[in-house]
XYZ file of C-alpha atoms in Angstrom:
585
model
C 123.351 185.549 58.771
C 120.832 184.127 61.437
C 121.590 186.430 63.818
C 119.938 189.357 61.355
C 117.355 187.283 60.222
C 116.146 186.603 63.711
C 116.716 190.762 64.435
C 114.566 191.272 61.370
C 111.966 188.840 63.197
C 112.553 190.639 66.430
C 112.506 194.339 65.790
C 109.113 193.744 63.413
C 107.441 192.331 66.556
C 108.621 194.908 68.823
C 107.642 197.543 66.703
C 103.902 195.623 66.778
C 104.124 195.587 70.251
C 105.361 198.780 70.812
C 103.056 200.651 68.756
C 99.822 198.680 70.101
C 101.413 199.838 73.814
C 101.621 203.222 72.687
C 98.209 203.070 71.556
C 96.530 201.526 74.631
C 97.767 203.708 77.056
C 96.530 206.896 75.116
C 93.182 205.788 74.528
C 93.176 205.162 78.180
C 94.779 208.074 79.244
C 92.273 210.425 76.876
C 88.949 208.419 78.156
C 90.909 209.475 82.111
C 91.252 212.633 80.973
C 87.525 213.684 79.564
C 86.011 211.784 82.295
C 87.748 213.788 85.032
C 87.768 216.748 82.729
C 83.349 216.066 83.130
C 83.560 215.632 86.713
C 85.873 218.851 87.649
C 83.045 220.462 85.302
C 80.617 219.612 87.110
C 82.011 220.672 90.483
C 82.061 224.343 88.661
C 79.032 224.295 87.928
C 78.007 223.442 91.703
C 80.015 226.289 92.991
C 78.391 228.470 90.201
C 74.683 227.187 91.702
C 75.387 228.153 94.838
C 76.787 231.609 94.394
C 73.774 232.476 91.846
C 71.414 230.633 94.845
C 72.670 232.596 97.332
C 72.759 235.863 95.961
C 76.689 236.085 95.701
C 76.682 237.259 92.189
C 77.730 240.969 93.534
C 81.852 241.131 94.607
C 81.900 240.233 98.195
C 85.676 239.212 98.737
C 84.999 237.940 102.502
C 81.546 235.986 101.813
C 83.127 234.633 98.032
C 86.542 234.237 99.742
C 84.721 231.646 102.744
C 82.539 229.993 99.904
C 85.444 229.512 97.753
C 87.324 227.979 100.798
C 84.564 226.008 101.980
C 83.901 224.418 98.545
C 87.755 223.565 97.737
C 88.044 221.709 101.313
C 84.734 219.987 100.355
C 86.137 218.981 96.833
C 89.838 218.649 97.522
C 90.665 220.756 94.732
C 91.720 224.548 94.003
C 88.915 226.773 93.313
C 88.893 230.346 91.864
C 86.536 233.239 91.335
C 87.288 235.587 88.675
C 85.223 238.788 88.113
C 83.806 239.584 84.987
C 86.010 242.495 84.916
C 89.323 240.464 85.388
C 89.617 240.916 89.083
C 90.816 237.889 91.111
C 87.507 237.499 93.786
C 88.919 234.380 95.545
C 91.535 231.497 95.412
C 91.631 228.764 97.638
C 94.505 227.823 98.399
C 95.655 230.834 97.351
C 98.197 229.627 94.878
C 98.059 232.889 92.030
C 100.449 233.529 90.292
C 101.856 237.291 91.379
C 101.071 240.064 88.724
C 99.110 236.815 86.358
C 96.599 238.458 84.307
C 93.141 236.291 84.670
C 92.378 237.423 81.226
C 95.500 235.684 79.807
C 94.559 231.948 81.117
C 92.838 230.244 78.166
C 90.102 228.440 80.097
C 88.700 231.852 81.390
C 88.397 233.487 78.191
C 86.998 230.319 76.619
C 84.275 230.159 79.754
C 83.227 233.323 79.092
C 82.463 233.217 74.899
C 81.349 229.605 74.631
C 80.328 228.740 78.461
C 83.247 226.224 79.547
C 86.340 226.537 78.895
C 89.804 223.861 79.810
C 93.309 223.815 79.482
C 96.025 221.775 81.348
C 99.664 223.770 81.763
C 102.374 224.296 84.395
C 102.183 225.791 87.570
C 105.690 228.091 88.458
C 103.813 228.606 92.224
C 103.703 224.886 92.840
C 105.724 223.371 90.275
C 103.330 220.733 89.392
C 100.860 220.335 86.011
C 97.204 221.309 86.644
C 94.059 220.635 84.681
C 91.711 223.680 84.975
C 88.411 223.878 84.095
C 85.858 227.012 83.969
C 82.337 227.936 84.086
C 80.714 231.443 84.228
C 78.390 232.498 86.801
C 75.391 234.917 87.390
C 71.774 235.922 88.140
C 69.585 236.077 85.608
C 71.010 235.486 82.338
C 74.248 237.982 82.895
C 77.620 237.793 83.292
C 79.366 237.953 86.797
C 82.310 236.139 86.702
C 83.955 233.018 86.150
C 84.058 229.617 88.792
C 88.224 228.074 87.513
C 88.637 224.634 89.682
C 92.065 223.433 89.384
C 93.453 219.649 89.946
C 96.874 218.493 90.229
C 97.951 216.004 88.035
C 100.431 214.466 89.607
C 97.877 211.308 90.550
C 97.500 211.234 86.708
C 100.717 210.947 86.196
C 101.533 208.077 88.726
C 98.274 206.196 86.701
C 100.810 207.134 83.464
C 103.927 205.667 85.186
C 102.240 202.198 85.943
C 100.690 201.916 82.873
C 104.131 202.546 81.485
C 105.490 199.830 83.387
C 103.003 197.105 83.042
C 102.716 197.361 79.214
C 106.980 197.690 79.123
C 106.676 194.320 81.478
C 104.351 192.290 78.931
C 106.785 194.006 75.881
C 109.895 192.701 77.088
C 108.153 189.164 78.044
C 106.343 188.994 74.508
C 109.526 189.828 72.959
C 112.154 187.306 74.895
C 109.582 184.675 73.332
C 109.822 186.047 70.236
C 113.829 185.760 70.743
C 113.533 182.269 71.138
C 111.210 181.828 67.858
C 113.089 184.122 65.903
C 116.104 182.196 66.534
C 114.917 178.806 65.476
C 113.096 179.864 62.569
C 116.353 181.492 61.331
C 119.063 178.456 62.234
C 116.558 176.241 59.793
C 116.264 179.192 57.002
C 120.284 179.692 57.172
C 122.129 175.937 57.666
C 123.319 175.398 54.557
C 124.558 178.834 53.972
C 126.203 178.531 57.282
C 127.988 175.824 56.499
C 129.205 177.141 53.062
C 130.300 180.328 54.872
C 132.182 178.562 57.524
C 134.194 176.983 54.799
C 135.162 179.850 53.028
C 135.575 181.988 56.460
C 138.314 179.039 56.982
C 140.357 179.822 53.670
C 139.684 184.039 54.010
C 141.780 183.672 57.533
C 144.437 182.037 56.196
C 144.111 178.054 56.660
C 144.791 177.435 52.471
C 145.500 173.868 53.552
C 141.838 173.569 54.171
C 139.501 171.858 51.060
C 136.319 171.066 50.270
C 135.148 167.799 49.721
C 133.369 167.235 46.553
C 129.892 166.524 47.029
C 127.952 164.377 44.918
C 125.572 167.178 44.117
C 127.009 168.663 40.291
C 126.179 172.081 41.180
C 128.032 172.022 44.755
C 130.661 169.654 43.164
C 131.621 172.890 40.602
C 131.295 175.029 43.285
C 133.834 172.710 45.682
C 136.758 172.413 42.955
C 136.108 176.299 42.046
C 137.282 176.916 46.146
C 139.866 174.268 45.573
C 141.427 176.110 42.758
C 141.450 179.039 44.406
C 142.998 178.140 47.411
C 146.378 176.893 45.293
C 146.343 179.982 43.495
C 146.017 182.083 46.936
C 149.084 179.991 48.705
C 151.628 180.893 45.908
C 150.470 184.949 45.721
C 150.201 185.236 49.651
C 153.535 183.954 49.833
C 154.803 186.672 47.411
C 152.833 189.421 48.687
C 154.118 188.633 52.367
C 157.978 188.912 51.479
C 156.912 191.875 49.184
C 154.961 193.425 52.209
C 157.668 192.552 55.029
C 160.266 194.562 53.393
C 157.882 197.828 52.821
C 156.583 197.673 56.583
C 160.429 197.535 57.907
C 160.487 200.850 56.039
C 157.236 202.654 56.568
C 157.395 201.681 60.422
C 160.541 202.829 61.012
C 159.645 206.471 59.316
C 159.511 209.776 61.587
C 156.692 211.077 59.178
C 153.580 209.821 58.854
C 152.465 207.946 55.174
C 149.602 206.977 54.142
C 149.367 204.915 50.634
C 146.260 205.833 48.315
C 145.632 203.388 45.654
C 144.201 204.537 42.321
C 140.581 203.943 43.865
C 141.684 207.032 45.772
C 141.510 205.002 49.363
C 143.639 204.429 52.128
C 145.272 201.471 51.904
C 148.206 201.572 54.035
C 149.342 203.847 56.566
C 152.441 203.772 59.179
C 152.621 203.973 63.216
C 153.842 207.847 62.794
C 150.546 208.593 60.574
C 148.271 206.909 63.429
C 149.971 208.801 66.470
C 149.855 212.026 63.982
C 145.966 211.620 63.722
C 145.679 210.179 67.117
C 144.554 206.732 66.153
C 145.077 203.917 68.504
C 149.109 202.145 67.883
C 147.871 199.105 66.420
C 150.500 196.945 64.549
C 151.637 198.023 61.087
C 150.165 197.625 58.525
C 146.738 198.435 60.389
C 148.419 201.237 62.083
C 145.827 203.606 61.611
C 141.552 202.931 61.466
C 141.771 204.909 58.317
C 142.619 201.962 55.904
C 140.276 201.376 53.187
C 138.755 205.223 53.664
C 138.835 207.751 51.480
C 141.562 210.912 51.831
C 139.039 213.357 52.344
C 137.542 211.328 55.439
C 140.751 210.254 56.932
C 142.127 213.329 56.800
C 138.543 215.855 57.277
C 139.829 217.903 54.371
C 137.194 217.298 50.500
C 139.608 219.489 48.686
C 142.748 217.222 48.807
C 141.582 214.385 46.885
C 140.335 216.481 43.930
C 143.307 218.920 44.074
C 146.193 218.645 40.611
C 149.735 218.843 40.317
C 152.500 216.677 41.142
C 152.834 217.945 44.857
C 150.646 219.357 47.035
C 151.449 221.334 50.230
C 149.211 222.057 53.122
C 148.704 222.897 56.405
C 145.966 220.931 58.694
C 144.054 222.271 61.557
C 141.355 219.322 62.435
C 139.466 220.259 65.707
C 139.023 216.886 66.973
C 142.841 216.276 66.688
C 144.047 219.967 68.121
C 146.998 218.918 66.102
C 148.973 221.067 63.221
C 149.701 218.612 60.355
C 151.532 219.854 57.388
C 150.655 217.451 54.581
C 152.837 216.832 51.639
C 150.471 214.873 48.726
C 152.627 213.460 45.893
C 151.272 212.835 42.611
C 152.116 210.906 39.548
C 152.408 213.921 36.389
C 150.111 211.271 33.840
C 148.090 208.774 34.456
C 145.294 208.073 37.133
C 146.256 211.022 39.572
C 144.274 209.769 42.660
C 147.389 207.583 43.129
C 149.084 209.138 45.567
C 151.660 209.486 48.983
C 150.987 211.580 51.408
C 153.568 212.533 54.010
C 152.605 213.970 56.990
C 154.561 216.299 59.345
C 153.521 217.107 62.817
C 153.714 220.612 63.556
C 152.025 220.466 66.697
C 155.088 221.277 69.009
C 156.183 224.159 67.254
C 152.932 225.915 66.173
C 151.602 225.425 70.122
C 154.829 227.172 70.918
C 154.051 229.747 68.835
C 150.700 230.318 70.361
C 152.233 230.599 73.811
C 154.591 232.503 72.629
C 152.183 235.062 71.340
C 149.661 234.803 74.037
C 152.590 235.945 76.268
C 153.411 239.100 74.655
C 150.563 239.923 74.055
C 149.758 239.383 78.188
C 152.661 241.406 78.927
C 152.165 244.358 76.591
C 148.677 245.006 77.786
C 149.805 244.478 80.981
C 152.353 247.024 80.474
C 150.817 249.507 78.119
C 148.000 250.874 80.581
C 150.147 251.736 83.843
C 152.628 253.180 81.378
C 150.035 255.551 79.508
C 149.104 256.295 82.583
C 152.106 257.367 83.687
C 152.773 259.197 80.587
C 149.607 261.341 80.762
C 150.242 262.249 84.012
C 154.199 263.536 82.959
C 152.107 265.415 80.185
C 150.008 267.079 82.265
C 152.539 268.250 85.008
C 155.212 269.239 82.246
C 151.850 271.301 81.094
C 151.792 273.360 84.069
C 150.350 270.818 86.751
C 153.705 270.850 88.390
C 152.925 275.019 89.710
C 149.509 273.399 91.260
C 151.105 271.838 94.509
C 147.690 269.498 95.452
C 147.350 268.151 92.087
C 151.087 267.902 91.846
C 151.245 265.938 94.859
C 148.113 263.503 93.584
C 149.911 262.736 90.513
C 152.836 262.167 92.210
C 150.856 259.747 94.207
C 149.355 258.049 91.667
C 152.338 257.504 89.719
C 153.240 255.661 92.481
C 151.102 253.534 92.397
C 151.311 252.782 88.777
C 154.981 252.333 89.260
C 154.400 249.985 92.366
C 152.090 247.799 90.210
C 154.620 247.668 87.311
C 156.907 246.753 90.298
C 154.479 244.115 91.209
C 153.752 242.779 87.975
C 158.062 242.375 86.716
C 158.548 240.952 90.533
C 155.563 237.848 90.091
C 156.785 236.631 86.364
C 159.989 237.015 87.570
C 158.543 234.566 90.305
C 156.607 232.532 88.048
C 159.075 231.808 85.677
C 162.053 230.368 88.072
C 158.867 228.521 89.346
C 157.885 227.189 85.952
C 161.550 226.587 85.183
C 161.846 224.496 88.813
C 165.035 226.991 89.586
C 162.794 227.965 93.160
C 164.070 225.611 95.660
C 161.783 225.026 98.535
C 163.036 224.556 102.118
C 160.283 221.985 103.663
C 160.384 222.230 107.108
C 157.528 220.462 110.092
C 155.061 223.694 110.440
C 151.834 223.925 112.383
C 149.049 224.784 109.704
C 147.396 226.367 112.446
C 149.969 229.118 112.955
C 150.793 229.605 109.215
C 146.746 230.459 108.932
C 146.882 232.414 111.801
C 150.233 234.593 111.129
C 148.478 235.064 107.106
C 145.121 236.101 108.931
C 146.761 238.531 111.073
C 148.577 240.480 108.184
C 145.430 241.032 106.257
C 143.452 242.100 109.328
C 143.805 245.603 109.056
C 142.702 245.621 105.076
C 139.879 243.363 106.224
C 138.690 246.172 108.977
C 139.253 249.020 106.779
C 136.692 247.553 103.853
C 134.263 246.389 106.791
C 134.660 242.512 106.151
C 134.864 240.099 108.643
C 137.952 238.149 108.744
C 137.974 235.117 110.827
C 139.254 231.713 111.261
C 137.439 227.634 111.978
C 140.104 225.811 113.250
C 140.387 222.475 115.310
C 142.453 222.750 118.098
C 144.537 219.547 116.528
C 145.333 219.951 113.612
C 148.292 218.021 112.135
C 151.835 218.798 111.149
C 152.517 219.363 107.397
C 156.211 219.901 105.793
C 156.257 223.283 103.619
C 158.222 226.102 102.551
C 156.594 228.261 105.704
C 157.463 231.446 102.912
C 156.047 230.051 100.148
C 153.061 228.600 101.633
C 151.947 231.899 103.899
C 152.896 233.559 100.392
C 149.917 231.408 98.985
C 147.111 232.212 101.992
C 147.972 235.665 101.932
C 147.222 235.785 98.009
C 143.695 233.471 98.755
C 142.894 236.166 100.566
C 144.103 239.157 99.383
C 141.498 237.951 96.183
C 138.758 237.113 98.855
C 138.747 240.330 100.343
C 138.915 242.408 96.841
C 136.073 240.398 95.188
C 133.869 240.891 98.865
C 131.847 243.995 99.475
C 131.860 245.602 102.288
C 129.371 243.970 105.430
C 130.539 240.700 103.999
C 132.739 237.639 105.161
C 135.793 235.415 104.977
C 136.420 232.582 106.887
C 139.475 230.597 106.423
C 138.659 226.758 107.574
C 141.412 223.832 107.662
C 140.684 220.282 108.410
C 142.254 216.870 108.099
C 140.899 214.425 105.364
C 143.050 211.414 105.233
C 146.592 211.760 104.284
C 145.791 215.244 103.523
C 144.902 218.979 105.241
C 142.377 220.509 103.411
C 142.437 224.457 103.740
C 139.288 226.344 102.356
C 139.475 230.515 102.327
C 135.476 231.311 101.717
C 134.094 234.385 101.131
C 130.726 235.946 100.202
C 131.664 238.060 97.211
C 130.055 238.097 93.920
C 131.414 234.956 92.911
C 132.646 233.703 89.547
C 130.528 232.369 86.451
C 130.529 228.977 85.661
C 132.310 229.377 82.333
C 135.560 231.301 84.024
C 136.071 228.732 86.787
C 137.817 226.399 84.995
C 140.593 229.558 83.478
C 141.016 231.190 87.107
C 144.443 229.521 87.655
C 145.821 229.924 84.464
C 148.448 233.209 83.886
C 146.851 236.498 83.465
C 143.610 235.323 82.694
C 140.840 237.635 84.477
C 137.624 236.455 84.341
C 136.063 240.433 83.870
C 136.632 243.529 84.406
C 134.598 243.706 87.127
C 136.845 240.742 88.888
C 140.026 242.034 88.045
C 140.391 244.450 90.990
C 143.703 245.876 89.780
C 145.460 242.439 89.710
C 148.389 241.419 87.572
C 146.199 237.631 86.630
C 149.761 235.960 87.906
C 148.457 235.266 91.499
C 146.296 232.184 91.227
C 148.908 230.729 88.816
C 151.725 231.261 91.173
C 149.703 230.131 94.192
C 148.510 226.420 91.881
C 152.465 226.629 90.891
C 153.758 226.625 94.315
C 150.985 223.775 95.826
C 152.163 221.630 93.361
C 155.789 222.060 93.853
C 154.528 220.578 97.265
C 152.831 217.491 95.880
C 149.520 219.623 96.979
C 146.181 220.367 94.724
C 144.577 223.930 94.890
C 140.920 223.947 93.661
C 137.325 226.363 93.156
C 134.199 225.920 93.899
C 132.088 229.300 93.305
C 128.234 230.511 92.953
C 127.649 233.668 91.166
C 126.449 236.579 93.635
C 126.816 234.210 96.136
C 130.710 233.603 97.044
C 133.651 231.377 96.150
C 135.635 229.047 98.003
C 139.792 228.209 97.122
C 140.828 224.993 98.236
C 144.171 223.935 98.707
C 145.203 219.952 99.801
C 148.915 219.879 101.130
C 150.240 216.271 102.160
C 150.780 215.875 105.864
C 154.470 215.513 107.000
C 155.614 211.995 107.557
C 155.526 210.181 110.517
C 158.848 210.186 112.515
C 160.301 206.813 113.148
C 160.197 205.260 116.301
C-alpha cells in the first residue's frame, strides 16, 4: 500500500515538473524564434534597399543573380528574388525546388498583400527545416518583386536538443528526491495497515497455524479473535476441499479434451492442461492450467455469443486469429436453473482442418496449373480439326506450340513427382567430396548459351581456394542450374549475373545475383514456398515448384537457401552448404 501511495506522490510531482519543463522551453524557444524571425527580416529588407538604391528594380538575372550571391555570402543565409510576376530572378545557393511554383510558398504571397510575410516548412532539396522570411521590393511605391531569405534550422534544433536535456537532467534529479520523500511519508501513513495486512497475507497463503495475539485495544481485540475464528473454520474446509479437489484434478488432467468449469457467476474457474495447450496458454500446473481462470467465457474464449446462447448443448466451431487454431467447442448446460453454469469441452481440430487447407490449396495449384496448357492445347486441336491442318505453316506452328505446352505439362508432372519423394524423404542423396568450384563452373557453362542468346552477361567470382563440400554433385548442380535459370528469365536483356562463392566459417556461401526487376518486399518471404508466383509479370512460364525443390534439396544437405532482393534493382539467392569434414590424420 506504500508503494502506491508514494507513486501517487511521485507521478503528481513529475507531472509538475514535467509540465513547468514543457513550458520553459517553449516560451524560450518562441522568444528564439521571433527574435531571429526580426533579424532575418531585417536582412530582407537590406537586400530590398539596395536593389531599390541601385536601380535593380528592372529583371537583370546576371546583376540580381551577383547581388543575390554577394548578399547570401555576406549573411550566411539563402537569399531569393522573386519577380512580381512569379518568375524565379535569383537563388543563392541555388537550392529551388524543380518545377516549385513561387506563387505557392506562403511567405511570398503574404509579402506581397500585407508587406512581410514567414513560414517555416521542409526542404525535399536539402532535407533540412528552413525558416523563410519575405519582403517586397521596388522604386517608387510599386511592386517589383519579392527579397525570400531562408535559414536552416538545424542550429535551432541543436538549442532544442540541449534544452531537452538539461531540463530532463534537473527532472529526473528533482524527482529521485522526491522518491526518497515520497517513500518516507508513505511507510509513516501505512504501518499499521502494514502490519495488519502482513497478518492476514500469512493466513490467505496457507499458514492457519498462525494467530493473532489479542491486543489490549477492544476494537483490535474483536478484530484479533474474528481472524482467530476464522482461521479454525478455514483448516477444517481446506482440508475437505483439497481431497475433494485432488480427486477432480486426477481426472480433468488426465483428459484428451480440453474443459473448462464455469460457475454460475458465468467465470472460469477451472480449466485442464489440454484446454491451456488448446488455447496456447503457458503448461502451468493444474488447476491453474490455463491464465483464463476467474475470466469470463466470452474473453477466454474471444467469442460474446457463447455465454448468452440457450439450450442444453451448444456446438461450435472456433477460428481465433491469435491462436490459428480450429477449436470445436461443445458448451453443456443445465435444462432449469441458473444456465450460465456450464462445461465446456473443447476439441482441437487444428490437425485436420490445416490438412484440409493443404489439401485444397493443392488441387487447386494443380488444376490451374493444368487447365491453361490443356485449353491451350485443346484450342489448337479445334482449330486444325477446323481446317488449319490443309494450311502447312500454321499447321506446323501449332504443332510447335503444342509442344511446348506438352513439354511444360511434362515439366510440371516430372518436378511434383520430384518434390513429393523429396517431401516424403524417399530421394536418397549420394554425398560425395566435390569441388564447389567445378560444380559452379560445369552449371555456368550449361546456361551459357541461353545467357548469350538474351544478351546477359553470365560470369563467375571465384577464389582460387575454395574448400571441399560433400553433396549429391546431381542434386546440387540441379539447384544452380534452377538459381539461374530464374536469374536469367527475370533479367532483361544488357543485364548481369554473377554467381559468387566464398567461405564463411564452417560454411560456403554461394550467391547467384542478377540485375532483374527484382521482387517486392511483400513476396519475398512466399518465393520458396510450392507454386507460389509472386506476379504475372515474374512468373516467366514457370511451374512455382523450382524454388521449393531447390530449399527442399539444401536442406536435405543440412544447408540454408535464402533472398535478398530490391525492386527494379535485382535479387540475390543464397545458398549455405556445410563444408565436408576433415579427414583424419
Amino acid at each position: 500500500m506504500h508503494g502506491r501511495v508514494a507513486a501517487a506522490y511521485i507521478a503528481l510531482i513529475l507531472v509538475a515538473l514535467g509540465t513547468l519543463t514543457w513550458v520553459l522551453i517553449a516560451l524560450m524557444l518562441d522568444s528564439y524564434y521571433q527574435s531571429l524571425e526580426r533579424e532575418i527580416a531585417g536582412q530582407a529588407r537590406l537586400v530590398a534597399q539596395v536593389i531599390d538604391a541601385e536601380g535593380m528594380a528592372e529583371p537583370d538575372a546576371r546583376r540580381l543573380t551577383g547581388l543575390a550571391e554577394d548578399m547570401s555570402e555576406q549573411i550566411g543565409s539563402r537569399v531569393t528574388l522573386i519577380g512580381a510576376d512569379g518568375t524565379l530572378l535569383a537563388d543563392a545557393p541555388p537550392l529551388a525546388e524543380p518545377g516549385a511554383d513561387p506563387f505557392a510558398r506562403p511567405e511570398v504571397v503574404q509579402a506581397m498583400l500585407q508587406g512581410e510575410g514567414e513560414s517555416r516548412r521542409f526542404s525535399a532539396v536539402t532535407g533540412r527545416d528552413y525558416l523563410f522570411v519575405a519582403v517586397p521590393f521596388g522604386a517608387a511605391g510599386r511592386l517589383s518583386g519579392v527579397v525570400r531569405i531562408g535559414v536552416s534550422l538545424t542550429a535551432i534544433s541543436a538549442v532544442e536538443r540541449r534544452m531537452a536535456y538539461t531540463a530532463s537532467g534537473v527532472a529526473l534529479i528533482a524527482a529521485a528526491m522526491a522518491f526518497g520523500l515520497a517513500i518516507l511519508i508513505a511507510r509513516r501513513t501505512t504501518r499499521p495497515l502494514r502490519e495488519l495486512r502482513q497478518l492476514a497475507g500469512r493466513l490467505a497463503s496457507g499458514d492457519l497455524d498462525a494467530t493473532v495475539p489479542i491486543p489490549p485495544d477492544e476494537d483490535m481485540a474483536a478484530l484479533a479473535q474474528d481472524l482467530n475464528q476464522m482461521a479454525s473454520r478455514l483448516r477444517q474446509l481446506i482440508y475437505t476441499s483439497e481431497r475433494e479437489r485432488g480427486r477432480l484434478g486426477t481426472v480433468l488432467a488426465t483428459m484428451g479434451d480440453g474443459l473448462l468449469i464455469i460457475d454460475p457467476d458465468g467465470m472460469v474457474s477451472e480449466a485442464n492442461p489440454a484446454a491451456a495447450a488448446a488455447l496456447d496458454l503457458p503448461p502451468l500446473p493444474f488447476p491453474l492450467a490455463a491464465i483464463s481462470i476467474g475470466r469470463s467465457l466470452s474473453a477466454a474464449l474471444h467469442q460474446p455469443q457463447l455465454p448468452g446462447a440457450t439450450g442444453p448443448i451448444i456446438l461450435n466451431e472456433l477460428r481465433p486469429q491469435e491462436h490459428g487454431r480450429s477449436l470445436r467447442v461443445i458448451v453443456t448446460r443445465p435444462t432449469s436453473g441458473d444456465t450460465r453454469q456450464a462445461i465446456v469441452i473443447l476439441q482441437d481440430l487444428s490437425e485436420l482442418r490445416r490438412a484440409e487447407r493443404a489439401r485444397r490449396a493443392l488441387l487447386a495449384n494443380i488444376s490451374h496449373d493444368l487447365r491453361t496448357p490443356l485449353a491451350s492445347l485443346q484450342v489448337m486441336l479445334d482449330a486444325l480439326q477446323d481446317g488449319a491442318l490443309d494450311e502447312r505453316d500454321v499447321a506446323e506452328d501449332f504443332v510447335r506450340r503444342m509442344d511446348v505446352e506438352v513439354q511444360g505439362l511434362s515439366r510440371l508432372v516430372n518436378e511434383f513427382l520430384a518434390l513429393s519423394r523429396i517431401e516424403s524423404g524417399q530421394e536418397e542423396l549420394h554425398l560425395v567430396p566435390n569441388d564447389p568450384a567445378g560444380l559452379i563452373e560445369s552449371a555456368v557453362a550449361r546456361m551459357a548459351a541461353q545467357a548469350t542468346q538474351r544478351g546477359i552477361s553470365l560470369h563467375t567470382d571465384l577464389p582460387p581456394d575454395l574448400p571441399t563440400i560433400s553433396v549429391d554433385t546431381g542434386r546440387i548442380e540441379q539447384v544452380m542450374l534452377n538459381l539461374l535459370q530464374n536469374a536469367l528469365a527475370f533479367t532483361p536483356g544488357g543485364g548481369s549475373v554473377t554467381v559468387r562463392a566464398a567461405q564463411d566459417g564452417p560454411w560456403l556461401r554461394v550467391a547467384v545475383a542478377d540485375t532483374g526487376v527484382g521482387i517486392a518486399p511483400e513476396h519475398l518471404p512466399h518465393i520458396f514456398e510450392r507454386f507460389y508466383k509472386s506476379d504475372p509479370a515474374r512468373s516467366g512460364g514457370g511451374t512455382g515448384l523450382g524454388l521449393a525443390i531447390a530449399r527442399h534439396l539444401v536442406e536435405r544437405h543440412g544447408g540454408e537457401i535464402s533472398a535478398a532482393s530490391t525492386l527494379g534493382v535485382g535479387t540475390t539467392m543464397t545458398i549455405s552448404l556445410p563444408l565436408a569434414p576433415a579427414p583424419p590424420r
